[in-house]
Amino acid sequence: MMLNDPTPVPDGEARSVTEHQSSDTAAAKPDFLGFGLGLRAQHYTDILDGDPPIDWFEVISENYMIPGGRPLQILDRIRARFPVVMHGVSLSIASTAPPDYDYLKNLKALAQRVEPKWISDHLCWTGVHGKNLHDLLPIAYTRESLDHVASRVHLVQDYLGRALTLENVSTYVQFANSEMTEWEFISELSRRTGCWLLFDVNNVYVSAFNHGYDPYVFLEGIPRDRVVQFHMAGHSHMGTHIIDTHDQPVCDDVWDLYRAALRRFGPVSTIIERDDNIPPLDELLVEMEQTRTVAGEILGDAAIPLGRKLHG
């Protein structure tokens, strides 16, 4: 299914992005949260029974978009102690399928319960015609797709009553009809809609290797004032290409790119993402503390706010 699939869109969605700027465009930039982890069920007990030195957690929205049960009860207990950010994988912001208002309703209800510092998802599509392909699929970087995605971002932001945060994804193919680079597309989308950006450092490295461009050029092409979060993760290097598996420690080249990102963007809320081959919490804490240490080395300890302690 391609982005230009002729699925009709509901009335009101296809408005021109030049006709309307979201009320969130001028919203204040979210606070720096410090250094944290993606919340995973394997670590629930260690978190609840201890006092790990974690500033904040990112939770997968879809894991808690349910009417009740133990996961929500645990999330309630964790968010009472730690700042929380919601991160989704099924918004499908670039799809041409009609918006899934049941999904948006559940997402909004969870946000009202959790009160996240922000809500993020991926700049991609995950399905069309009622089919969820359970993958983060790439888009063509054309003016037409920019207009389309911007209209979708406006619609979702208006529904949620807040600005979205969108993440760059790892990609393995490119479109011959793209009219701009990924970083130009992302930058213009943020300018038009007021959305914030989640800069996934590993994804930039993966995509740059797969497509043969310089990841530092990508980094320099992103506006300094729009990035509110970094993802740090590992991958699987297959020799001719890299797969974004999130099942390995962060490699040295990605740490170097993180250092450059800190120099460009300053203090940005950072997490370590691990989705498979998940180690004990203590092992992940070592990697998380490395993000804090590197940030202090690059920016100076005085430039790093106190994270969780700052927010009480």
PDB file of N, CA and C in Angstrom, residues 185-260:
ATOM      1  N   PHE A 185      12.113  17.423   5.332  1.00  0.00           N
ATOM      2  CA  PHE A 185      10.699  17.094   5.510  1.00  0.00           C
ATOM      3  C   PHE A 185      10.299  17.259   6.976  1.00  0.00           C
ATOM      4  N   ILE A 186      11.090  16.674   7.875  1.00  0.00           N
ATOM      5  CA  ILE A 186      10.789  16.744   9.301  1.00  0.00           C
ATOM      6  C   ILE A 186      10.789  18.188   9.793  1.00  0.00           C
ATOM      7  N   SER A 187      11.770  18.952   9.372  1.00  0.00           N
ATOM      8  CA  SER A 187      11.884  20.336   9.824  1.00  0.00           C
ATOM      9  C   SER A 187      10.687  21.165   9.369  1.00  0.00           C
ATOM     10  N   GLU A 188      10.276  20.989   8.122  1.00  0.00           N
ATOM     11  CA  GLU A 188       9.143  21.756   7.613  1.00  0.00           C
ATOM     12  C   GLU A 188       7.842  21.301   8.253  1.00  0.00           C
ATOM     13  N   LEU A 189       7.703  20.004   8.518  1.00  0.00           N
ATOM     14  CA  LEU A 189       6.507  19.513   9.197  1.00  0.00           C
ATOM     15  C   LEU A 189       6.382  20.133  10.584  1.00  0.00           C
ATOM     16  N   SER A 190       7.480  20.197  11.310  1.00  0.00           N
ATOM     17  CA  SER A 190       7.447  20.789  12.640  1.00  0.00           C
ATOM     18  C   SER A 190       7.117  22.278  12.568  1.00  0.00           C
ATOM     19  N   ARG A 191       7.684  22.973  11.568  1.00  0.00           N
ATOM     20  CA  ARG A 191       7.412  24.405  11.414  1.00  0.00           C
ATOM     21  C   ARG A 191       5.943  24.654  11.121  1.00  0.00           C
ATOM     22  N   ARG A 192       5.344  23.841  10.254  1.00  0.00           N
ATOM     23  CA  ARG A 192       3.951  24.051   9.855  1.00  0.00           C
ATOM     24  C   ARG A 192       2.960  23.717  10.957  1.00  0.00           C
ATOM     25  N   THR A 193       3.255  22.707  11.742  1.00  0.00           N
ATOM     26  CA  THR A 193       2.257  22.174  12.667  1.00  0.00           C
ATOM     27  C   THR A 193       2.519  22.501  14.127  1.00  0.00           C
ATOM     28  N   GLY A 194       3.748  22.881  14.451  1.00  0.00           N
ATOM     29  CA  GLY A 194       4.080  23.096  15.857  1.00  0.00           C
ATOM     30  C   GLY A 194       4.377  21.825  16.610  1.00  0.00           C
ATOM     31  N   CYS A 195       4.445  20.685  15.925  1.00  0.00           N
ATOM     32  CA  CYS A 195       4.781  19.444  16.630  1.00  0.00           C
ATOM     33  C   CYS A 195       6.224  19.496  17.108  1.00  0.00           C
ATOM     34  N   TRP A 196       6.479  18.790  18.207  1.00  0.00           N
ATOM     35  CA  TRP A 196       7.830  18.640  18.707  1.00  0.00           C
ATOM     36  C   TRP A 196       8.491  17.437  18.039  1.00  0.00           C
ATOM     37  N   LEU A 197       9.775  17.275  18.248  1.00  0.00           N
ATOM     38  CA  LEU A 197      10.513  16.193  17.602  1.00  0.00           C
ATOM     39  C   LEU A 197      11.203  15.304  18.624  1.00  0.00           C
ATOM     40  N   LEU A 198      11.088  13.999  18.398  1.00  0.00           N
ATOM     41  CA  LEU A 198      11.843  12.998  19.131  1.00  0.00           C
ATOM     42  C   LEU A 198      12.965  12.565  18.197  1.00  0.00           C
ATOM     43  N   PHE A 199      14.181  12.927  18.541  1.00  0.00           N
ATOM     44  CA  PHE A 199      15.340  12.632  17.699  1.00  0.00           C
ATOM     45  C   PHE A 199      15.916  11.296  18.144  1.00  0.00           C
ATOM     46  N   ASP A 200      15.624  10.248  17.359  1.00  0.00           N
ATOM     47  CA  ASP A 200      16.166   8.937  17.677  1.00  0.00           C
ATOM     48  C   ASP A 200      17.568   8.844  17.099  1.00  0.00           C
ATOM     49  N   VAL A 201      18.562   8.892  17.963  1.00  0.00           N
ATOM     50  CA  VAL A 201      19.960   8.946  17.524  1.00  0.00           C
ATOM     51  C   VAL A 201      20.333   7.660  16.788  1.00  0.00           C
ATOM     52  N   ASN A 202      19.903   6.531  17.325  1.00  0.00           N
ATOM     53  CA  ASN A 202      20.201   5.258  16.674  1.00  0.00           C
ATOM     54  C   ASN A 202      19.546   5.157  15.302  1.00  0.00           C
ATOM     55  N   ASN A 203      18.285   5.618  15.189  1.00  0.00           N
ATOM     56  CA  ASN A 203      17.590   5.536  13.902  1.00  0.00           C
ATOM     57  C   ASN A 203      18.289   6.363  12.836  1.00  0.00           C
ATOM     58  N   VAL A 204      18.794   7.529  13.212  1.00  0.00           N
ATOM     59  CA  VAL A 204      19.542   8.345  12.249  1.00  0.00           C
ATOM     60  C   VAL A 204      20.779   7.586  11.777  1.00  0.00           C
ATOM     61  N   TYR A 205      21.484   6.970  12.711  1.00  0.00           N
ATOM     62  CA  TYR A 205      22.687   6.212  12.341  1.00  0.00           C
ATOM     63  C   TYR A 205      22.337   5.042  11.428  1.00  0.00           C
ATOM     64  N   VAL A 206      21.271   4.308  11.767  1.00  0.00           N
ATOM     65  CA  VAL A 206      20.859   3.157  10.966  1.00  0.00           C
ATOM     66  C   VAL A 206      20.478   3.580   9.553  1.00  0.00           C
ATOM     67  N   SER A 207      19.614   4.577   9.436  1.00  0.00           N
ATOM     68  CA  SER A 207      19.160   5.010   8.120  1.00  0.00           C
ATOM     69  C   SER A 207      20.307   5.581   7.294  1.00  0.00           C
ATOM     70  N   ALA A 208      21.194   6.327   7.936  1.00  0.00           N
ATOM     71  CA  ALA A 208      22.329   6.909   7.213  1.00  0.00           C
ATOM     72  C   ALA A 208      23.221   5.812   6.631  1.00  0.00           C
ATOM     73  N   PHE A 209      23.482   4.778   7.413  1.00  0.00           N
ATOM     74  CA  PHE A 209      24.294   3.671   6.896  1.00  0.00           C
ATOM     75  C   PHE A 209      23.571   2.958   5.759  1.00  0.00           C
ATOM     76  N   ASN A 210      22.290   2.688   5.937  1.00  0.00           N
ATOM     77  CA  ASN A 210      21.537   1.934   4.929  1.00  0.00           C
ATOM     78  C   ASN A 210      21.423   2.682   3.611  1.00  0.00           C
ATOM     79  N   HIS A 211      21.392   4.011   3.663  1.00  0.00           N
ATOM     80  CA  HIS A 211      21.173   4.796   2.444  1.00  0.00           C
ATOM     81  C   HIS A 211      22.404   5.576   1.989  1.00  0.00           C
ATOM     82  N   GLY A 212      23.491   5.483   2.747  1.00  0.00           N
ATOM     83  CA  GLY A 212      24.746   6.060   2.294  1.00  0.00           C
ATOM     84  C   GLY A 212      24.866   7.561   2.411  1.00  0.00           C
ATOM     85  N   TYR A 213      24.232   8.151   3.448  1.00  0.00           N
ATOM     86  CA  TYR A 213      24.435   9.580   3.680  1.00  0.00           C
ATOM     87  C   TYR A 213      25.099   9.798   5.035  1.00  0.00           C
ATOM     88  N   ASP A 214      25.484  11.027   5.308  1.00  0.00           N
ATOM     89  CA  ASP A 214      26.218  11.385   6.519  1.00  0.00           C
ATOM     90  C   ASP A 214      25.227  11.671   7.654  1.00  0.00           C
ATOM     91  N   PRO A 215      25.242  10.909   8.742  1.00  0.00           N
ATOM     92  CA  PRO A 215      24.287  11.167   9.828  1.00  0.00           C
ATOM     93  C   PRO A 215      24.464  12.534  10.461  1.00  0.00           C
ATOM     94  N   TYR A 216      25.671  13.096  10.377  1.00  0.00           N
ATOM     95  CA  TYR A 216      25.905  14.404  10.978  1.00  0.00           C
ATOM     96  C   TYR A 216      25.262  15.517  10.140  1.00  0.00           C
ATOM     97  N   VAL A 217      25.096  15.287   8.847  1.00  0.00           N
ATOM     98  CA  VAL A 217      24.359  16.238   8.001  1.00  0.00           C
ATOM     99  C   VAL A 217      22.885  16.228   8.393  1.00  0.00           C
ATOM    100  N   PHE A 218      22.343  15.040   8.641  1.00  0.00           N
ATOM    101  CA  PHE A 218      20.961  14.918   9.129  1.00  0.00           C
ATOM    102  C   PHE A 218      20.810  15.717  10.421  1.00  0.00           C
ATOM    103  N   LEU A 219      21.697  15.482  11.349  1.00  0.00           N
ATOM    104  CA  LEU A 219      21.639  16.148  12.654  1.00  0.00           C
ATOM    105  C   LEU A 219      21.637  17.669  12.492  1.00  0.00           C
ATOM    106  N   GLU A 220      22.526  18.183  11.668  1.00  0.00           N
ATOM    107  CA  GLU A 220      22.632  19.628  11.484  1.00  0.00           C
ATOM    108  C   GLU A 220      21.419  20.209  10.776  1.00  0.00           C
ATOM    109  N   GLY A 221      20.647  19.373  10.087  1.00  0.00           N
ATOM    110  CA  GLY A 221      19.474  19.851   9.367  1.00  0.00           C
ATOM    111  C   GLY A 221      18.223  19.970  10.205  1.00  0.00           C
ATOM    112  N   ILE A 222      18.268  19.541  11.459  1.00  0.00           N
ATOM    113  CA  ILE A 222      17.096  19.583  12.340  1.00  0.00           C
ATOM    114  C   ILE A 222      17.137  20.856  13.177  1.00  0.00           C
ATOM    115  N   PRO A 223      16.018  21.589  13.282  1.00  0.00           N
ATOM    116  CA  PRO A 223      16.025  22.838  14.056  1.00  0.00           C
ATOM    117  C   PRO A 223      16.322  22.610  15.526  1.00  0.00           C
ATOM    118  N   ARG A 224      17.164  23.466  16.079  1.00  0.00           N
ATOM    119  CA  ARG A 224      17.616  23.314  17.465  1.00  0.00           C
ATOM    120  C   ARG A 224      16.478  23.364  18.476  1.00  0.00           C
ATOM    121  N   ASP A 225      15.463  24.174  18.204  1.00  0.00           N
ATOM    122  CA  ASP A 225      14.462  24.471  19.228  1.00  0.00           C
ATOM    123  C   ASP A 225      13.275  23.520  19.237  1.00  0.00           C
ATOM    124  N   ARG A 226      13.272  22.484  18.377  1.00  0.00           N
ATOM    125  CA  ARG A 226      12.091  21.622  18.292  1.00  0.00           C
ATOM    126  C   ARG A 226      12.294  20.241  18.925  1.00  0.00           C
ATOM    127  N   VAL A 227      13.513  19.891  19.281  1.00  0.00           N
ATOM    128  CA  VAL A 227      13.791  18.550  19.796  1.00  0.00           C
ATOM    129  C   VAL A 227      13.579  18.515  21.308  1.00  0.00           C
ATOM    130  N   VAL A 228      12.698  17.606  21.762  1.00  0.00           N
ATOM    131  CA  VAL A 228      12.400  17.496  23.191  1.00  0.00           C
ATOM    132  C   VAL A 228      12.839  16.168  23.784  1.00  0.00           C
ATOM    133  N   GLN A 229      13.254  15.220  22.931  1.00  0.00           N
ATOM    134  CA  GLN A 229      13.629  13.911  23.456  1.00  0.00           C
ATOM    135  C   GLN A 229      14.647  13.247  22.532  1.00  0.00           C
ATOM    136  N   PHE A 230      15.546  12.481  23.151  1.00  0.00           N
ATOM    137  CA  PHE A 230      16.452  11.585  22.443  1.00  0.00           C
ATOM    138  C   PHE A 230      16.099  10.137  22.782  1.00  0.00           C
ATOM    139  N   HIS A 231      16.181   9.276  21.784  1.00  0.00           N
ATOM    140  CA  HIS A 231      16.214   7.833  21.995  1.00  0.00           C
ATOM    141  C   HIS A 231      17.627   7.342  21.758  1.00  0.00           C
ATOM    142  N   MET A 232      18.089   6.470  22.636  1.00  0.00           N
ATOM    143  CA  MET A 232      19.349   5.765  22.450  1.00  0.00           C
ATOM    144  C   MET A 232      19.051   4.268  22.492  1.00  0.00           C
ATOM    145  N   ALA A 233      19.582   3.541  21.500  1.00  0.00           N
ATOM    146  CA  ALA A 233      19.279   2.113  21.415  1.00  0.00           C
ATOM    147  C   ALA A 233      20.373   1.396  20.651  1.00  0.00           C
ATOM    148  N   GLY A 234      20.286   0.073  20.663  1.00  0.00           N
ATOM    149  CA  GLY A 234      21.225  -0.748  19.918  1.00  0.00           C
ATOM    150  C   GLY A 234      20.604  -1.293  18.649  1.00  0.00           C
ATOM    151  N   HIS A 235      21.408  -1.930  17.821  1.00  0.00           N
ATOM    152  CA  HIS A 235      20.946  -2.456  16.538  1.00  0.00           C
ATOM    153  C   HIS A 235      21.759  -3.693  16.184  1.00  0.00           C
ATOM    154  N   SER A 236      21.380  -4.321  15.078  1.00  0.00           N
ATOM    155  CA  SER A 236      22.106  -5.487  14.565  1.00  0.00           C
ATOM    156  C   SER A 236      22.744  -5.122  13.231  1.00  0.00           C
ATOM    157  N   HIS A 237      24.072  -5.159  13.186  1.00  0.00           N
ATOM    158  CA  HIS A 237      24.812  -4.803  11.971  1.00  0.00           C
ATOM    159  C   HIS A 237      25.015  -6.068  11.141  1.00  0.00           C
ATOM    160  N   MET A 238      24.431  -6.075   9.940  1.00  0.00           N
ATOM    161  CA  MET A 238      24.466  -7.254   9.087  1.00  0.00           C
ATOM    162  C   MET A 238      25.557  -7.187   8.018  1.00  0.00           C
ATOM    163  N   GLY A 239      26.415  -6.180   8.112  1.00  0.00           N
ATOM    164  CA  GLY A 239      27.485  -6.018   7.139  1.00  0.00           C
ATOM    165  C   GLY A 239      27.101  -5.077   6.022  1.00  0.00           C
ATOM    166  N   THR A 240      26.124  -5.486   5.212  1.00  0.00           N
ATOM    167  CA  THR A 240      25.662  -4.634   4.103  1.00  0.00           C
ATOM    168  C   THR A 240      24.566  -3.678   4.532  1.00  0.00           C
ATOM    169  N   HIS A 241      23.935  -3.937   5.670  1.00  0.00           N
ATOM    170  CA  HIS A 241      22.849  -3.092   6.156  1.00  0.00           C
ATOM    171  C   HIS A 241      22.722  -3.276   7.667  1.00  0.00           C
ATOM    172  N   ILE A 242      21.995  -2.364   8.276  1.00  0.00           N
ATOM    173  CA  ILE A 242      21.756  -2.414   9.723  1.00  0.00           C
ATOM    174  C   ILE A 242      20.259  -2.547   9.964  1.00  0.00           C
ATOM    175  N   ILE A 243      19.890  -3.390  10.920  1.00  0.00           N
ATOM    176  CA  ILE A 243      18.493  -3.565  11.310  1.00  0.00           C
ATOM    177  C   ILE A 243      18.312  -2.995  12.711  1.00  0.00           C
ATOM    178  N   ASP A 244      17.289  -2.184  12.875  1.00  0.00           N
ATOM    179  CA  ASP A 244      16.997  -1.518  14.145  1.00  0.00           C
ATOM    180  C   ASP A 244      16.279  -2.497  15.063  1.00  0.00           C
ATOM    181  N   THR A 245      17.025  -3.307  15.793  1.00  0.00           N
ATOM    182  CA  THR A 245      16.444  -4.388  16.585  1.00  0.00           C
ATOM    183  C   THR A 245      16.203  -4.038  18.047  1.00  0.00           C
ATOM    184  N   HIS A 246      16.875  -3.027  18.568  1.00  0.00           N
ATOM    185  CA  HIS A 246      16.706  -2.634  19.984  1.00  0.00           C
ATOM    186  C   HIS A 246      16.986  -3.802  20.929  1.00  0.00           C
ATOM    187  N   ASP A 247      17.928  -4.663  20.565  1.00  0.00           N
ATOM    188  CA  ASP A 247      18.216  -5.820  21.412  1.00  0.00           C
ATOM    189  C   ASP A 247      19.690  -5.910  21.803  1.00  0.00           C
ATOM    190  N   GLN A 248      20.418  -4.807  21.600  1.00  0.00           N
ATOM    191  CA  GLN A 248      21.841  -4.778  21.885  1.00  0.00           C
ATOM    192  C   GLN A 248      22.181  -3.482  22.637  1.00  0.00           C
ATOM    193  N   PRO A 249      23.330  -3.448  23.310  1.00  0.00           N
ATOM    194  CA  PRO A 249      23.779  -2.176  23.887  1.00  0.00           C
ATOM    195  C   PRO A 249      24.050  -1.143  22.791  1.00  0.00           C
ATOM    196  N   VAL A 250      24.067   0.106  23.163  1.00  0.00           N
ATOM    197  CA  VAL A 250      24.380   1.192  22.232  1.00  0.00           C
ATOM    198  C   VAL A 250      25.838   1.063  21.792  1.00  0.00           C
ATOM    199  N   CYS A 251      26.075   1.195  20.479  1.00  0.00           N
ATOM    200  CA  CYS A 251      27.436   1.026  19.972  1.00  0.00           C
ATOM    201  C   CYS A 251      28.206   2.349  20.035  1.00  0.00           C
ATOM    202  N   ASP A 252      29.513   2.271  19.863  1.00  0.00           N
ATOM    203  CA  ASP A 252      30.380   3.441  20.000  1.00  0.00           C
ATOM    204  C   ASP A 252      30.019   4.549  19.009  1.00  0.00           C
ATOM    205  N   ASP A 253      29.706   4.188  17.755  1.00  0.00           N
ATOM    206  CA  ASP A 253      29.385   5.207  16.757  1.00  0.00           C
ATOM    207  C   ASP A 253      28.124   5.979  17.123  1.00  0.00           C
ATOM    208  N   VAL A 254      27.150   5.295  17.720  1.00  0.00           N
ATOM    209  CA  VAL A 254      25.920   5.978  18.144  1.00  0.00           C
ATOM    210  C   VAL A 254      26.208   6.870  19.349  1.00  0.00           C
ATOM    211  N   TRP A 255      27.089   6.437  20.247  1.00  0.00           N
ATOM    212  CA  TRP A 255      27.493   7.317  21.353  1.00  0.00           C
ATOM    213  C   TRP A 255      28.153   8.586  20.804  1.00  0.00           C
ATOM    214  N   ASP A 256      28.964   8.459  19.769  1.00  0.00           N
ATOM    215  CA  ASP A 256      29.605   9.640  19.179  1.00  0.00           C
ATOM    216  C   ASP A 256      28.558  10.579  18.571  1.00  0.00           C
ATOM    217  N   LEU A 257      27.555  10.000  17.924  1.00  0.00           N
ATOM    218  CA  LEU A 257      26.495  10.830  17.344  1.00  0.00           C
ATOM    219  C   LEU A 257      25.685  11.504  18.457  1.00  0.00           C
ATOM    220  N   TYR A 258      25.497  10.814  19.572  1.00  0.00           N
ATOM    221  CA  TYR A 258      24.820  11.411  20.728  1.00  0.00           C
ATOM    222  C   TYR A 258      25.595  12.616  21.242  1.00  0.00           C
ATOM    223  N   ARG A 259      26.905  12.520  21.292  1.00  0.00           N
ATOM    224  CA  ARG A 259      27.722  13.655  21.724  1.00  0.00           C
ATOM    225  C   ARG A 259      27.505  14.857  20.803  1.00  0.00           C
ATOM    226  N   ALA A 260      27.467  14.603  19.500  1.00  0.00           N
ATOM    227  CA  ALA A 260      27.235  15.690  18.545  1.00  0.00           C
ATOM    228  C   ALA A 260      25.830  16.262  18.706  1.00  0.00           C
TER     229      ALA A 260
END
